[in-house]
Short mmCIF file of C-alpha atoms (C1' of nucleotides) in Angstrom, two decimals:
data_model
loop_
_atom_site.label_atom_id
_atom_site.label_comp_id
_atom_site.label_asym_id
_atom_site.label_seq_id
_atom_site.Cartn_x
_atom_site.Cartn_y
_atom_site.Cartn_z
CA MET A 1 -32.19 24.54 3.60
CA PRO A 2 -31.67 26.73 0.52
CA ARG A 3 -29.06 25.98 -2.04
CA PRO A 4 -26.10 28.19 -1.15
CA SER A 5 -25.38 31.03 -3.54
CA VAL A 6 -21.80 29.93 -3.67
CA PRO A 7 -20.93 26.20 -3.67
CA ARG A 8 -19.84 25.07 -0.25
CA LEU A 9 -17.46 22.47 -1.59
CA SER A 10 -14.85 22.15 -4.29
CA ARG A 11 -12.79 19.16 -5.36
CA ASP A 12 -9.56 20.71 -4.15
CA GLN A 13 -11.07 21.65 -0.84
CA ILE A 14 -12.36 18.12 -0.26
CA ALA A 15 -9.07 16.54 -1.29
CA ALA A 16 -7.13 18.89 0.99
CA ALA A 17 -9.37 18.08 3.95
CA ALA A 18 -9.02 14.38 3.20
CA LEU A 19 -5.25 14.76 3.13
CA SER A 20 -5.31 16.48 6.52
CA GLN A 21 -7.50 13.77 7.98
CA ILE A 22 -5.10 11.06 6.80
CA ASP A 23 -2.11 12.97 8.14
CA GLU A 24 -3.78 13.35 11.51
CA THR A 25 -5.62 10.09 11.98
CA GLY A 26 -3.80 7.72 9.65
CA ALA A 27 -6.94 6.77 7.76
CA LEU A 28 -9.70 8.19 5.58
CA SER A 29 -13.37 7.95 6.49
CA LEU A 30 -15.91 9.70 4.30
CA PRO A 31 -18.43 10.19 7.14
CA LYS A 32 -15.74 11.89 9.22
CA LEU A 33 -14.62 13.90 6.23
CA ALA A 34 -18.16 15.11 5.67
CA ALA A 35 -18.46 16.07 9.32
CA THR A 36 -15.25 18.11 9.13
CA LEU A 37 -16.59 19.92 6.09
CA ASN A 38 -19.99 20.50 7.77
CA VAL A 39 -21.70 18.69 4.97
CA SER A 40 -23.51 15.41 4.49
CA VAL A 41 -21.67 12.35 3.19
CA SER A 42 -23.66 12.10 0.03
CA SER A 43 -22.71 15.56 -1.11
CA ILE A 44 -19.10 14.44 -1.41
CA TYR A 45 -20.34 12.11 -4.12
CA HIS A 46 -21.55 15.04 -6.09
CA HIS A 47 -17.96 16.20 -6.55
CA PHE A 48 -16.36 12.75 -6.68
CA ALA A 49 -18.80 10.45 -8.40
CA ASN A 50 -16.54 7.47 -7.83
CA GLY A 51 -16.37 8.09 -4.11
CA ARG A 52 -13.50 7.22 -1.89
CA GLU A 53 -11.17 6.04 -4.63
CA GLU A 54 -11.58 9.23 -6.59
CA VAL A 55 -10.95 11.33 -3.49
CA ILE A 56 -7.65 9.53 -3.03
CA GLU A 57 -6.78 10.19 -6.67
CA GLY A 58 -7.52 13.82 -5.92
CA ILE A 59 -4.94 13.71 -3.15
CA ARG A 60 -2.41 12.23 -5.56
CA GLY A 61 -3.09 15.12 -7.90
CA LEU A 62 -2.69 17.65 -5.10
CA LEU A 63 0.63 16.21 -4.04
CA THR A 64 1.91 16.10 -7.60
CA ARG A 65 0.95 19.68 -8.30
CA GLU A 66 2.49 20.84 -5.06
CA VAL A 67 5.99 19.78 -5.94
CA ILE A 68 6.41 18.90 -9.57
CA ASP A 69 5.27 22.05 -11.30
CA PRO A 70 8.27 24.34 -11.53
CA LEU A 71 10.77 21.98 -13.18
CA ASP A 72 12.63 23.43 -16.14
CA PRO A 73 12.66 20.84 -18.94
CA THR A 74 15.68 22.39 -20.61
CA MET A 75 18.19 21.38 -17.99
CA GLY A 76 20.32 18.28 -18.39
CA TRP A 77 18.56 14.94 -17.99
CA ARG A 78 20.66 13.95 -14.99
CA GLU A 79 19.79 17.06 -13.07
CA TYR A 80 16.17 16.96 -14.18
CA THR A 81 15.81 13.34 -13.14
CA GLU A 82 17.49 13.95 -9.82
CA GLN A 83 15.25 16.86 -8.94
CA TRP A 84 12.16 15.08 -10.19
CA ALA A 85 12.97 12.10 -8.00
CA HIS A 86 13.83 14.19 -4.99
CA ARG A 87 10.63 16.16 -5.16
CA TYR A 88 8.47 13.14 -5.61
CA ARG A 89 9.96 11.37 -2.67
CA SER A 90 9.84 14.35 -0.36
CA ALA A 91 6.25 15.14 -1.31
CA MET A 92 5.28 11.64 -0.28
CA ALA A 93 7.57 11.47 2.74
CA ARG A 94 5.78 14.51 4.13
CA HIS A 95 2.57 12.48 4.21
CA PRO A 96 3.60 9.04 5.43
CA HIS A 97 0.13 7.61 5.93
CA VAL A 98 -0.98 8.60 2.46
CA VAL A 99 1.59 6.58 0.54
CA PRO A 100 0.22 3.11 1.29
CA LEU A 101 -3.25 4.30 0.31
CA LEU A 102 -1.90 5.55 -3.00
CA THR A 103 -0.40 2.16 -3.75
CA LEU A 104 -3.82 0.54 -3.36
CA GLN A 105 -5.09 1.91 -6.65
CA THR A 106 -4.05 2.66 -10.20
CA VAL A 107 -2.71 6.09 -11.06
CA SER A 108 -5.21 8.20 -12.94
CA ALA A 109 -4.62 11.73 -11.64
CA PRO A 110 -3.85 13.79 -14.76
CA GLU A 111 -1.23 15.88 -12.99
CA THR A 112 0.72 12.76 -12.15
CA LEU A 113 0.45 11.35 -15.65
CA ALA A 114 1.64 14.70 -17.02
CA SER A 115 4.70 14.72 -14.79
CA TYR A 116 5.74 11.27 -15.97
CA GLU A 117 5.22 12.37 -19.54
CA ALA A 118 7.45 15.38 -18.93
CA LEU A 119 10.17 13.13 -17.56
CA ALA A 120 9.86 10.82 -20.55
CA MET A 121 10.28 13.73 -22.95
CA VAL A 122 13.43 14.91 -21.23
CA LEU A 123 14.87 11.41 -21.37
CA ARG A 124 14.00 11.00 -25.04
CA LYS A 125 15.66 14.28 -25.90
CA ALA A 126 18.72 13.13 -23.94
CA GLY A 127 19.02 10.26 -26.40
CA PHE A 128 17.70 7.22 -24.57
CA ALA A 129 16.66 4.50 -26.99
CA ALA A 130 12.95 3.87 -27.38
CA ASP A 131 13.44 0.33 -26.08
CA ASP A 132 15.14 1.58 -22.94
CA LEU A 133 13.04 4.57 -22.07
CA LEU A 134 10.22 2.84 -20.25
CA HIS A 135 12.70 0.77 -18.29
CA VAL A 136 14.48 3.92 -17.18
CA VAL A 137 11.26 5.54 -16.02
CA SER A 138 10.15 2.35 -14.36
CA VAL A 139 13.38 1.75 -12.47
CA LEU A 140 13.29 5.28 -11.11
CA ASP A 141 9.61 5.04 -10.27
CA CYS A 142 10.04 1.76 -8.40
CA PHE A 143 12.88 3.08 -6.33
CA ILE A 144 11.12 6.33 -5.47
CA LEU A 145 7.93 4.60 -4.46
CA GLY A 146 9.78 2.07 -2.36
CA SER A 147 11.76 4.86 -0.73
CA ALA A 148 8.59 6.76 0.04
CA LEU A 149 7.22 3.67 1.75
CA ASP A 150 10.47 3.30 3.64
CA ALA A 151 10.16 6.89 4.80
CA SER A 152 6.64 6.09 5.97
CA ALA A 153 7.52 2.95 7.94
CA PRO A 154 11.25 2.98 8.53
CA LEU A 155 13.25 -0.18 8.89
CA ASP A 156 14.49 1.14 12.21
CA VAL A 157 11.67 -0.64 13.96
CA TRP A 158 13.65 -3.77 13.46
CA ALA A 159 16.17 -2.69 16.04
CA ASP A 160 14.71 -4.90 18.75
CA SER A 161 14.11 -7.80 16.43
CA GLY A 162 16.94 -10.09 17.39
CA ALA A 163 19.72 -11.00 19.70
CA PRO A 164 22.37 -8.42 20.61
CA GLU A 165 24.85 -9.95 18.17
CA SER A 166 22.40 -9.39 15.34
CA ALA A 167 24.08 -7.94 12.25
CA LEU A 168 21.02 -5.85 11.58
CA SER A 169 20.87 -4.41 15.11
CA ALA A 170 24.55 -3.53 14.92
CA ALA A 171 24.03 -1.81 11.57
CA ILE A 172 21.10 0.14 12.95
CA ALA A 173 23.14 1.24 15.94
CA ALA A 174 25.97 2.35 13.67
CA THR A 175 23.56 4.29 11.48
CA ARG A 176 21.92 5.95 14.46
CA ALA A 177 25.30 7.44 15.30
CA GLN A 178 25.24 9.26 11.97
CA PRO A 179 23.52 12.62 11.78
CA GLY A 180 20.46 13.29 9.65
CA ASP A 181 17.54 11.34 8.25
CA ARG A 182 18.51 7.71 7.66
CA SER A 183 15.78 7.04 5.13
CA ARG A 184 16.62 10.14 3.12
CA ARG A 185 20.31 9.30 3.10
CA SER A 186 19.58 5.79 1.81
CA PHE A 187 17.46 7.34 -0.90
CA GLU A 188 20.25 9.61 -2.03
CA ILE A 189 22.78 6.81 -2.16
CA GLY A 190 20.47 4.66 -4.24
CA LEU A 191 19.41 7.47 -6.52
CA HIS A 192 22.97 8.43 -7.40
CA ILE A 193 23.83 4.83 -8.14
CA LEU A 194 20.79 4.47 -10.38
CA ILE A 195 21.34 7.66 -12.34
CA ALA A 196 24.98 6.79 -12.93
CA GLY A 197 24.03 3.29 -14.02
CA LEU A 198 21.23 4.42 -16.28
CA ALA A 199 23.61 6.86 -17.94
CA ASP A 200 25.53 3.84 -19.22
CA LEU A 201 22.52 2.98 -21.37
CA LEU A 202 23.44 6.04 -23.45
CA ARG A 203 26.63 4.12 -24.39
CA MET B 1 -21.70 -28.60 19.18
CA PRO B 2 -18.86 -30.52 20.84
CA ARG B 3 -15.32 -29.30 20.79
CA PRO B 4 -13.66 -31.16 17.92
CA SER B 5 -11.07 -33.73 18.90
CA VAL B 6 -8.65 -32.17 16.51
CA PRO B 7 -8.56 -28.38 16.10
CA ARG B 8 -10.39 -27.29 13.00
CA LEU B 9 -8.10 -24.35 12.36
CA SER B 10 -4.41 -23.57 12.40
CA ARG B 11 -2.62 -20.30 11.83
CA ASP B 12 -1.05 -21.50 8.61
CA GLN B 13 -4.34 -22.80 7.32
CA ILE B 14 -6.08 -19.50 8.03
CA ALA B 15 -3.27 -17.47 6.48
CA ALA B 16 -3.27 -19.67 3.38
CA ALA B 17 -7.03 -19.30 2.95
CA ALA B 18 -6.71 -15.54 3.43
CA LEU B 19 -4.01 -15.44 0.76
CA SER B 20 -6.27 -17.34 -1.65
CA GLN B 21 -9.15 -15.00 -0.97
CA ILE B 22 -7.00 -11.96 -1.71
CA ASP B 23 -5.64 -13.55 -4.88
CA GLU B 24 -9.15 -14.32 -6.06
CA THR B 25 -11.17 -11.33 -4.91
CA GLY B 26 -8.54 -8.63 -4.45
CA ALA B 27 -9.48 -7.98 -0.83
CA LEU B 28 -9.65 -9.62 2.57
CA SER B 29 -12.85 -9.89 4.58
CA LEU B 30 -12.83 -11.83 7.82
CA PRO B 31 -16.52 -12.79 7.62
CA LYS B 32 -15.97 -14.23 4.15
CA LEU B 33 -12.79 -15.94 5.33
CA ALA B 34 -14.69 -17.55 8.19
CA ALA B 35 -17.38 -18.73 5.80
CA THR B 36 -14.79 -20.34 3.53
CA LEU B 37 -13.32 -22.15 6.52
CA ASN B 38 -16.78 -23.22 7.74
CA VAL B 39 -16.19 -21.49 11.01
CA SER B 40 -17.49 -18.44 12.81
CA VAL B 41 -15.68 -15.11 12.58
CA SER B 42 -14.79 -14.93 16.21
CA SER B 43 -12.91 -18.20 16.16
CA ILE B 44 -10.36 -16.62 13.84
CA TYR B 45 -9.57 -14.32 16.73
CA HIS B 46 -8.62 -17.28 18.83
CA HIS B 47 -5.68 -17.95 16.50
CA PHE B 48 -4.92 -14.33 15.63
CA ALA B 49 -5.66 -12.27 18.71
CA ASN B 50 -4.88 -9.05 16.86
CA GLY B 51 -7.34 -9.84 14.11
CA ARG B 52 -7.05 -8.75 10.55
CA GLU B 53 -3.64 -7.14 10.87
CA GLU B 54 -2.12 -10.25 12.36
CA VAL B 55 -3.64 -12.41 9.64
CA ILE B 56 -1.92 -10.24 7.05
CA GLU B 57 1.36 -10.59 8.94
CA GLY B 58 0.76 -14.33 8.75
CA ILE B 59 0.56 -14.04 4.99
CA ARG B 60 3.82 -12.12 4.93
CA GLY B 61 5.38 -14.95 6.91
CA LEU B 62 3.97 -17.57 4.55
CA LEU B 63 5.33 -15.78 1.51
CA THR B 64 8.74 -15.32 3.08
CA ARG B 65 9.03 -18.96 4.06
CA GLU B 66 7.92 -20.08 0.64
CA VAL B 67 10.85 -18.59 -1.18
CA ILE B 68 13.61 -17.46 1.11
CA ASP B 69 14.45 -20.64 2.95
CA PRO B 70 16.99 -22.50 0.86
CA LEU B 71 19.57 -19.76 0.36
CA ASP B 72 23.16 -20.79 1.04
CA PRO B 73 24.83 -18.05 3.10
CA THR B 74 28.32 -19.13 2.05
CA MET B 75 28.04 -17.95 -1.52
CA GLY B 76 29.41 -14.59 -2.61
CA TRP B 77 27.49 -11.55 -1.47
CA ARG B 78 26.67 -10.46 -5.00
CA GLU B 79 25.12 -13.77 -5.89
CA TYR B 80 23.38 -14.05 -2.53
CA THR B 81 21.92 -10.56 -2.82
CA GLU B 82 20.81 -11.14 -6.37
CA GLN B 83 19.01 -14.35 -5.53
CA TRP B 84 17.54 -12.90 -2.37
CA ALA B 85 16.16 -9.96 -4.31
CA HIS B 86 14.87 -12.10 -7.14
CA ARG B 87 13.03 -14.44 -4.84
CA TYR B 88 11.49 -11.69 -2.82
CA ARG B 89 10.20 -9.91 -5.85
CA SER B 90 8.83 -13.00 -7.54
CA ALA B 91 7.13 -14.17 -4.36
CA MET B 92 5.30 -10.88 -4.21
CA ALA B 93 4.69 -10.60 -7.94
CA ARG B 94 2.84 -13.90 -7.79
CA HIS B 95 0.33 -12.28 -5.45
CA PRO B 96 -0.26 -8.81 -6.84
CA HIS B 97 -3.20 -7.85 -4.65
CA VAL B 98 -1.36 -8.78 -1.48
CA VAL B 99 1.52 -6.35 -1.88
CA PRO B 100 -0.38 -3.12 -1.23
CA LEU B 101 -1.92 -4.69 1.87
CA LEU B 102 1.53 -5.58 3.15
CA THR B 103 2.67 -1.99 2.77
CA LEU B 104 -0.16 -0.83 5.02
CA GLN B 105 1.48 -2.17 8.17
CA THR B 106 4.82 -2.59 9.87
CA VAL B 107 6.77 -5.78 9.33
CA SER B 108 6.66 -8.10 12.31
CA ALA B 109 6.57 -11.58 10.79
CA PRO B 110 9.59 -13.36 12.33
CA GLU B 111 10.41 -15.21 9.10
CA THR B 112 10.75 -11.91 7.30
CA LEU B 113 12.90 -10.37 10.01
CA ALA B 114 15.11 -13.45 9.94
CA SER B 115 15.63 -13.22 6.20
CA TYR B 116 16.75 -9.60 6.47
CA GLU B 117 19.07 -10.58 9.29
CA ALA B 118 20.56 -13.30 7.10
CA LEU B 119 21.18 -10.81 4.32
CA ALA B 120 22.80 -8.40 6.76
CA MET B 121 25.16 -11.11 7.99
CA VAL B 122 26.25 -11.97 4.47
CA LEU B 123 26.91 -8.32 3.73
CA ARG B 124 28.88 -7.83 6.93
CA LYS B 125 31.06 -10.83 6.17
CA ALA B 126 31.62 -9.41 2.69
CA GLY B 127 33.21 -6.39 4.32
CA PHE B 128 30.62 -3.64 4.15
CA ALA B 129 31.29 -0.94 6.72
CA ALA B 130 28.94 -0.76 9.68
CA ASP B 131 27.90 2.74 8.59
CA ASP B 132 26.99 1.53 5.12
CA LEU B 133 25.30 -1.74 5.86
CA LEU B 134 21.85 -0.46 6.71
CA HIS B 135 21.88 1.79 3.66
CA VAL B 136 22.72 -1.17 1.46
CA VAL B 137 19.87 -3.23 2.86
CA SER B 138 17.52 -0.30 2.66
CA VAL B 139 18.33 0.60 -0.94
CA LEU B 140 17.74 -2.99 -2.01
CA ASP B 141 14.57 -3.25 0.04
CA CYS B 142 13.13 -0.06 -1.40
CA PHE B 143 13.77 -1.12 -4.95
CA ILE B 144 12.37 -4.60 -4.46
CA LEU B 145 9.23 -3.34 -2.80
CA GLY B 146 8.68 -0.71 -5.47
CA SER B 147 9.23 -3.31 -8.15
CA ALA B 148 6.74 -5.63 -6.52
CA LEU B 149 4.18 -2.84 -6.59
CA ASP B 150 5.04 -2.16 -10.20
CA ALA B 151 4.45 -5.82 -10.99
CA SER B 152 1.09 -5.52 -9.24
CA ALA B 153 -0.10 -2.41 -11.07
CA PRO B 154 2.02 -2.01 -14.18
CA LEU B 155 2.75 1.35 -15.70
CA ASP B 156 1.37 0.03 -18.96
CA VAL B 157 -2.04 1.35 -18.06
CA TRP B 158 -0.71 4.74 -18.97
CA ALA B 159 -0.67 3.83 -22.62
CA ASP B 160 -3.88 5.71 -23.35
CA SER B 161 -2.98 8.62 -21.15
CA GLY B 162 -2.02 11.21 -23.71
CA ALA B 163 -1.85 12.37 -27.25
CA PRO B 164 -0.33 10.10 -29.91
CA GLU B 165 2.93 12.05 -29.89
CA SER B 166 3.34 11.29 -26.19
CA ALA B 167 6.87 10.23 -25.32
CA LEU B 168 5.50 7.81 -22.78
CA SER B 169 3.07 6.20 -25.20
CA ALA B 170 5.84 5.78 -27.75
CA ALA B 171 8.07 4.19 -25.14
CA ILE B 172 5.31 1.83 -24.12
CA ALA B 173 4.73 0.84 -27.72
CA ALA B 174 8.43 0.21 -28.21
CA THR B 175 8.59 -1.90 -25.08
CA ARG B 176 5.53 -3.91 -26.08
CA ALA B 177 7.46 -5.00 -29.15
CA GLN B 178 10.03 -6.66 -26.88
CA PRO B 179 9.39 -10.19 -25.69
CA GLY B 180 8.91 -11.14 -22.05
CA ASP B 181 7.65 -9.49 -18.90
CA ARG B 182 8.28 -5.76 -18.99
CA SER B 183 8.12 -5.28 -15.24
CA ARG B 184 10.49 -8.13 -14.60
CA ARG B 185 12.95 -6.84 -17.16
CA SER B 186 12.94 -3.40 -15.55
CA PHE B 187 13.60 -5.04 -12.23
CA GLU B 188 16.62 -6.89 -13.56
CA ILE B 189 18.10 -3.79 -15.12
CA GLY B 190 17.72 -1.83 -11.90
CA LEU B 191 18.96 -4.64 -9.69
CA HIS B 192 22.15 -5.10 -11.67
CA ILE B 193 22.84 -1.39 -11.58
CA LEU B 194 22.28 -1.29 -7.83
CA ILE B 195 24.46 -4.28 -7.02
CA ALA B 196 27.29 -2.93 -9.15
CA GLY B 197 26.97 0.48 -7.54
CA LEU B 198 26.79 -0.87 -4.02
CA ALA B 199 29.93 -2.90 -4.67
CA ASP B 200 31.79 0.39 -5.01
CA LEU B 201 31.14 0.99 -1.31
CA LEU B 202 33.63 -1.84 -0.67
CA ARG B 203 36.27 0.51 -2.18
"C1'" DA C 1 -26.25 22.51 -9.66
"C1'" DC C 2 -25.69 21.39 -5.07
"C1'" DC C 3 -26.96 19.51 -0.90
"C1'" DT C 4 -29.91 16.57 2.66
"C1'" DG C 5 -31.58 12.43 5.05
"C1'" DA C 6 -32.58 7.89 5.27
"C1'" DA C 7 -31.62 3.30 3.94
"C1'" DC C 8 -28.66 -0.74 2.60
"C1'" DA C 9 -25.26 -4.17 2.78
"C1'" DC C 10 -21.11 -4.74 4.68
"C1'" DC C 11 -17.18 -4.30 7.76
"C1'" DG C 12 -13.77 -5.50 12.18
"C1'" DT C 13 -13.91 -6.45 16.97
"C1'" DT C 14 -15.65 -7.95 21.52
"C1'" DC C 15 -17.65 -10.93 24.84
"C1'" DA C 16 -20.38 -14.12 27.38
"C1'" DA C 17 -21.41 -18.74 26.86
"C1'" DG C 18 -20.90 -23.52 25.47
"C1'" DT C 19 -18.11 -28.12 25.55
"C1'" DA D 1 -8.35 -25.06 24.31
"C1'" DC D 2 -11.38 -24.13 20.76
"C1'" DC D 3 -15.48 -22.65 18.85
"C1'" DT D 4 -20.42 -20.27 18.64
"C1'" DG D 5 -23.81 -16.49 18.40
"C1'" DA D 6 -25.21 -12.12 19.20
"C1'" DA D 7 -24.17 -7.36 19.69
"C1'" DC D 8 -21.68 -2.92 18.73
"C1'" DA D 9 -19.87 0.87 16.31
"C1'" DC D 10 -18.46 1.85 12.06
"C1'" DC D 11 -17.91 1.70 7.08
"C1'" DG D 12 -18.88 3.08 1.61
"C1'" DT D 13 -22.52 3.78 -1.56
"C1'" DT D 14 -27.14 4.80 -3.39
"C1'" DC D 15 -31.28 7.35 -4.12
"C1'" DA D 16 -35.35 10.04 -3.76
"C1'" DA D 17 -36.25 14.53 -2.43
"C1'" DG D 18 -35.52 19.39 -1.56
"C1'" DT D 19 -34.26 24.29 -3.37
#
DNA sequence: ACCTGAACACCGTTCAAGT
DNA sequence: ACCTGAACACCGTTCAAGT
């Protein structure tokens, strides 16, 4: 078979197909990915020399690009942080099965690193002390990641965990009566508390 | 080979060996686990009919038992919550490679469910509204889980991510100058903010 | 540069069979 | 009840070879 005049694969194309496979099947298999792309497994390695792990980093990059790009760094730090957090969480919540895979490996996608750097610059300009800045980023990051995991595998499963007088079951029933997305609402409550609390670090 | 007079395996023993393997190698392989236990792979399935996933749930149970047990439910909700959160996070932080595996599957370990139920009861007695209670638990849970992941794969790797004038690199350098565990310190800052903020829900 | 095809070592899971 | 041994379908990764 001749070498095609135009490459049949690109990194973005592979990462996008991998993302779809995870969304649909809940897992990533390189043989299946190759089959979807009408290509042999080993040719994926030509674009991602480090194999599976690098493909997953590609997905992280895709997701970051998708939602983080158009943030205006000149707005106030509170608003910037809130939007940054919201976008991150919703990007991940849209791909529930991907999130646990992302937690399995260290962040190296340049788009993701750049978006954290952008947040750090906004916070520095807002006057956060050098000693505090990493803590601020870290606290936000932890909560967003945890919330994304919560959106992936909601606590609601625990409904049938205990006896009928269970405090947790009662709370779940009460929450079910409320409209909207429980996980998203929890996220918003926590985020507002965190931003208000972190603002105190500015004196 | 005769059937041994005393069983050679128990669930706890298998889960503990699995935990050690993950701590030491960063991954869990049932064939290797069987070899360590001087047993054939299929005999693991006699104790954990659902295989690998159930073994990992066993580890979750082990970790929960290890640290959650001796919490006195009569203390104030703030103190209870703080200790509960601290213990959870440190139990997970002691086993960094385990945390991502735990996020891959739904919680079903009864010990873990019981500890969330205990927290919910303390919060209810403290006067949290039924509509708020699940959000309170969820916000705490998200932050703890995210913090455990942060303890597993610290942000500090990002030190060499950018140019020398990077705001993130500067923040990392400033934080390195502080004594103690950066991830743990971030956790404490966030936890105190969250508990104070959640207290406002009591009016 | 870009892709193929075959090979390798390794998985998790199942099942009939032993005592 | 508790364990063995073999078999199955499936992984991720590598590498020589094609054009």
